[in-house]
Amino acid sequence: MDDLVQFLRARLDEDEQTARAAGGEPWTDEEGFVDADPWFELPNELAAHALRHDPARVLAEVDAKRKLLDRYDRAFENRRAHPDDLASAGALLALHGAVELLALPYVDHPDYCDKWRP
């Protein structure tokens, strides 16, 4: 597994842990009313942003990003098994670009390597 993928998996583990510590559930009920702690004494636009990124959504995003990393790992192994296959080379190249983009939100993390920047 390459260093970038390891870095991203570690960040996703952290994101998952934080979301689970916050309850792991949506902060709104079926009618859209806030179902969270009373710390929501925020201006409407800030509260709307926080609600949009509730723990359930963070967990869904973590799951989707892990699936993309799994596809990248499979493409890498496929490329290794079939070095002359141009289609596998193209798939790996495209997925690698996507993985680099996934790391951008973590650019300020001390373990981020500038060589990963697209």
PDB file of C-alpha atoms in Angstrom:
ATOM      1  CA  MET A   1       0.000   0.000   0.000  1.00  0.00           C
ATOM      2  CA  ASP A   2       1.436   3.375  -0.851  1.00  0.00           C
ATOM      3  CA  ASP A   3       2.105   6.096   1.726  1.00  0.00           C
ATOM      4  CA  LEU A   4      -0.664   8.357   0.458  1.00  0.00           C
ATOM      5  CA  VAL A   5      -3.257   5.599   0.875  1.00  0.00           C
ATOM      6  CA  GLN A   6      -1.983   4.816   4.379  1.00  0.00           C
ATOM      7  CA  PHE A   7      -2.148   8.515   5.243  1.00  0.00           C
ATOM      8  CA  LEU A   8      -5.724   8.777   3.976  1.00  0.00           C
ATOM      9  CA  ARG A   9      -6.866   5.609   5.742  1.00  0.00           C
ATOM     10  CA  ALA A  10      -5.485   7.007   9.022  1.00  0.00           C
ATOM     11  CA  ARG A  11      -7.311  10.322   8.518  1.00  0.00           C
ATOM     12  CA  LEU A  12     -10.544   8.495   7.660  1.00  0.00           C
ATOM     13  CA  ASP A  13     -10.172   6.427  10.830  1.00  0.00           C
ATOM     14  CA  GLU A  14      -9.860   9.696  12.782  1.00  0.00           C
ATOM     15  CA  ASP A  15     -12.890  11.189  11.023  1.00  0.00           C
ATOM     16  CA  GLU A  16     -14.910   8.058  11.779  1.00  0.00           C
ATOM     17  CA  GLN A  17     -13.860   8.087  15.421  1.00  0.00           C
ATOM     18  CA  THR A  18     -14.871  11.742  15.796  1.00  0.00           C
ATOM     19  CA  ALA A  19     -18.247  11.165  14.109  1.00  0.00           C
ATOM     20  CA  ARG A  20     -18.979   8.131  16.285  1.00  0.00           C
ATOM     21  CA  ALA A  21     -18.011  10.096  19.418  1.00  0.00           C
ATOM     22  CA  ALA A  22     -20.592  12.713  18.331  1.00  0.00           C
ATOM     23  CA  GLY A  23     -23.290  10.045  18.261  1.00  0.00           C
ATOM     24  CA  GLY A  24     -22.970   8.727  14.708  1.00  0.00           C
ATOM     25  CA  GLU A  25     -26.576   9.618  13.963  1.00  0.00           C
ATOM     26  CA  PRO A  26     -28.296  12.403  12.017  1.00  0.00           C
ATOM     27  CA  TRP A  27     -28.930  15.548  14.035  1.00  0.00           C
ATOM     28  CA  THR A  28     -32.378  16.085  12.560  1.00  0.00           C
ATOM     29  CA  ASP A  29     -35.568  14.077  12.806  1.00  0.00           C
ATOM     30  CA  GLU A  30     -37.850  13.007   9.962  1.00  0.00           C
ATOM     31  CA  GLU A  31     -39.408  16.488   9.813  1.00  0.00           C
ATOM     32  CA  GLY A  32     -36.070  18.290   9.686  1.00  0.00           C
ATOM     33  CA  PHE A  33     -36.055  19.507  13.276  1.00  0.00           C
ATOM     34  CA  VAL A  34     -32.772  19.591  15.152  1.00  0.00           C
ATOM     35  CA  ASP A  35     -32.352  16.567  17.381  1.00  0.00           C
ATOM     36  CA  ALA A  36     -29.032  17.456  19.005  1.00  0.00           C
ATOM     37  CA  ASP A  37     -27.605  18.947  22.169  1.00  0.00           C
ATOM     38  CA  PRO A  38     -28.610  22.541  22.980  1.00  0.00           C
ATOM     39  CA  TRP A  39     -25.261  23.917  21.789  1.00  0.00           C
ATOM     40  CA  PHE A  40     -27.111  24.919  18.633  1.00  0.00           C
ATOM     41  CA  GLU A  41     -27.352  28.549  19.672  1.00  0.00           C
ATOM     42  CA  LEU A  42     -25.598  29.456  16.450  1.00  0.00           C
ATOM     43  CA  PRO A  43     -26.590  31.903  13.726  1.00  0.00           C
ATOM     44  CA  ASN A  44     -28.838  30.145  11.191  1.00  0.00           C
ATOM     45  CA  GLU A  45     -26.180  29.847   8.482  1.00  0.00           C
ATOM     46  CA  LEU A  46     -23.686  28.257  10.907  1.00  0.00           C
ATOM     47  CA  ALA A  47     -26.287  25.883  12.314  1.00  0.00           C
ATOM     48  CA  ALA A  48     -27.329  24.896   8.777  1.00  0.00           C
ATOM     49  CA  HIS A  49     -23.715  24.124   7.906  1.00  0.00           C
ATOM     50  CA  ALA A  50     -23.186  22.068  11.075  1.00  0.00           C
ATOM     51  CA  LEU A  51     -26.392  20.113  10.472  1.00  0.00           C
ATOM     52  CA  ARG A  52     -25.402  19.395   6.884  1.00  0.00           C
ATOM     53  CA  HIS A  53     -22.223  17.763   8.180  1.00  0.00           C
ATOM     54  CA  ASP A  54     -23.740  15.745  10.986  1.00  0.00           C
ATOM     55  CA  PRO A  55     -22.098  12.506  12.184  1.00  0.00           C
ATOM     56  CA  ALA A  56     -24.232  10.293   9.925  1.00  0.00           C
ATOM     57  CA  ARG A  57     -23.121  12.194   6.829  1.00  0.00           C
ATOM     58  CA  VAL A  58     -19.477  12.115   7.916  1.00  0.00           C
ATOM     59  CA  LEU A  59     -19.720   8.345   8.354  1.00  0.00           C
ATOM     60  CA  ALA A  60     -21.278   7.995   4.883  1.00  0.00           C
ATOM     61  CA  GLU A  61     -18.476  10.083   3.376  1.00  0.00           C
ATOM     62  CA  VAL A  62     -15.829   8.032   5.197  1.00  0.00           C
ATOM     63  CA  ASP A  63     -17.408   4.846   3.809  1.00  0.00           C
ATOM     64  CA  ALA A  64     -17.482   6.215   0.246  1.00  0.00           C
ATOM     65  CA  LYS A  65     -13.866   7.377   0.444  1.00  0.00           C
ATOM     66  CA  ARG A  66     -12.746   4.007   1.791  1.00  0.00           C
ATOM     67  CA  LYS A  67     -14.473   2.330  -1.150  1.00  0.00           C
ATOM     68  CA  LEU A  68     -12.593   4.594  -3.537  1.00  0.00           C
ATOM     69  CA  LEU A  69      -9.308   3.689  -1.799  1.00  0.00           C
ATOM     70  CA  ASP A  70     -10.209   0.004  -2.118  1.00  0.00           C
ATOM     71  CA  ARG A  71     -10.745   0.492  -5.862  1.00  0.00           C
ATOM     72  CA  TYR A  72      -7.388   2.205  -6.085  1.00  0.00           C
ATOM     73  CA  ASP A  73      -5.723  -0.726  -4.291  1.00  0.00           C
ATOM     74  CA  ARG A  74      -7.373  -3.203  -6.683  1.00  0.00           C
ATOM     75  CA  ALA A  75      -6.334  -1.132  -9.705  1.00  0.00           C
ATOM     76  CA  PHE A  76      -2.769  -1.022  -8.386  1.00  0.00           C
ATOM     77  CA  GLU A  77      -2.704  -4.809  -7.972  1.00  0.00           C
ATOM     78  CA  ASN A  78      -4.276  -5.290 -11.405  1.00  0.00           C
ATOM     79  CA  ARG A  79      -1.625  -3.056 -12.957  1.00  0.00           C
ATOM     80  CA  ARG A  80       1.095  -5.034 -11.220  1.00  0.00           C
ATOM     81  CA  ALA A  81      -0.402  -8.308 -12.503  1.00  0.00           C
ATOM     82  CA  HIS A  82      -0.860  -6.955 -16.056  1.00  0.00           C
ATOM     83  CA  PRO A  83       1.924  -4.421 -16.713  1.00  0.00           C
ATOM     84  CA  ASP A  84       1.295  -4.313 -20.476  1.00  0.00           C
ATOM     85  CA  ASP A  85      -2.436  -3.596 -20.195  1.00  0.00           C
ATOM     86  CA  LEU A  86      -3.021   0.028 -21.170  1.00  0.00           C
ATOM     87  CA  ALA A  87      -6.576   0.023 -19.809  1.00  0.00           C
ATOM     88  CA  SER A  88      -5.341  -0.901 -16.328  1.00  0.00           C
ATOM     89  CA  ALA A  89      -2.683   1.808 -16.592  1.00  0.00           C
ATOM     90  CA  GLY A  90      -5.348   4.384 -17.431  1.00  0.00           C
ATOM     91  CA  ALA A  91      -7.622   3.237 -14.610  1.00  0.00           C
ATOM     92  CA  LEU A  92      -4.791   3.422 -12.108  1.00  0.00           C
ATOM     93  CA  LEU A  93      -3.748   6.871 -13.297  1.00  0.00           C
ATOM     94  CA  ALA A  94      -7.299   8.223 -13.006  1.00  0.00           C
ATOM     95  CA  LEU A  95      -7.817   6.721  -9.562  1.00  0.00           C
ATOM     96  CA  HIS A  96      -4.449   8.014  -8.388  1.00  0.00           C
ATOM     97  CA  GLY A  97      -5.516  11.532  -9.341  1.00  0.00           C
ATOM     98  CA  ALA A  98      -8.741  11.080  -7.372  1.00  0.00           C
ATOM     99  CA  VAL A  99      -6.812   9.800  -4.336  1.00  0.00           C
ATOM    100  CA  GLU A 100      -4.523  12.842  -4.459  1.00  0.00           C
ATOM    101  CA  LEU A 101      -7.599  15.074  -4.471  1.00  0.00           C
ATOM    102  CA  LEU A 102      -9.068  13.210  -1.481  1.00  0.00           C
ATOM    103  CA  ALA A 103      -5.973  14.150   0.508  1.00  0.00           C
ATOM    104  CA  LEU A 104      -6.259  17.910  -0.114  1.00  0.00           C
ATOM    105  CA  PRO A 105      -8.527  18.620   2.885  1.00  0.00           C
ATOM    106  CA  TYR A 106      -5.720  17.265   5.078  1.00  0.00           C
ATOM    107  CA  VAL A 107      -2.957  19.443   3.607  1.00  0.00           C
ATOM    108  CA  ASP A 108      -2.394  21.117   6.985  1.00  0.00           C
ATOM    109  CA  HIS A 109      -1.892  17.780   8.758  1.00  0.00           C
ATOM    110  CA  PRO A 110       1.742  17.331   9.901  1.00  0.00           C
ATOM    111  CA  ASP A 111       2.004  13.961   8.098  1.00  0.00           C
ATOM    112  CA  TYR A 112       0.871  15.327   4.728  1.00  0.00           C
ATOM    113  CA  CYS A 113       3.643  15.228   2.107  1.00  0.00           C
ATOM    114  CA  ASP A 114       3.749  18.083  -0.372  1.00  0.00           C
ATOM    115  CA  LYS A 115       4.671  15.625  -3.145  1.00  0.00           C
ATOM    116  CA  TRP A 116       1.066  14.366  -2.945  1.00  0.00           C
ATOM    117  CA  ARG A 117      -0.330  17.745  -3.961  1.00  0.00           C
ATOM    118  CA  PRO A 118      -1.920  17.467  -7.434  1.00  0.00           C
TER     119      PRO A 118
END
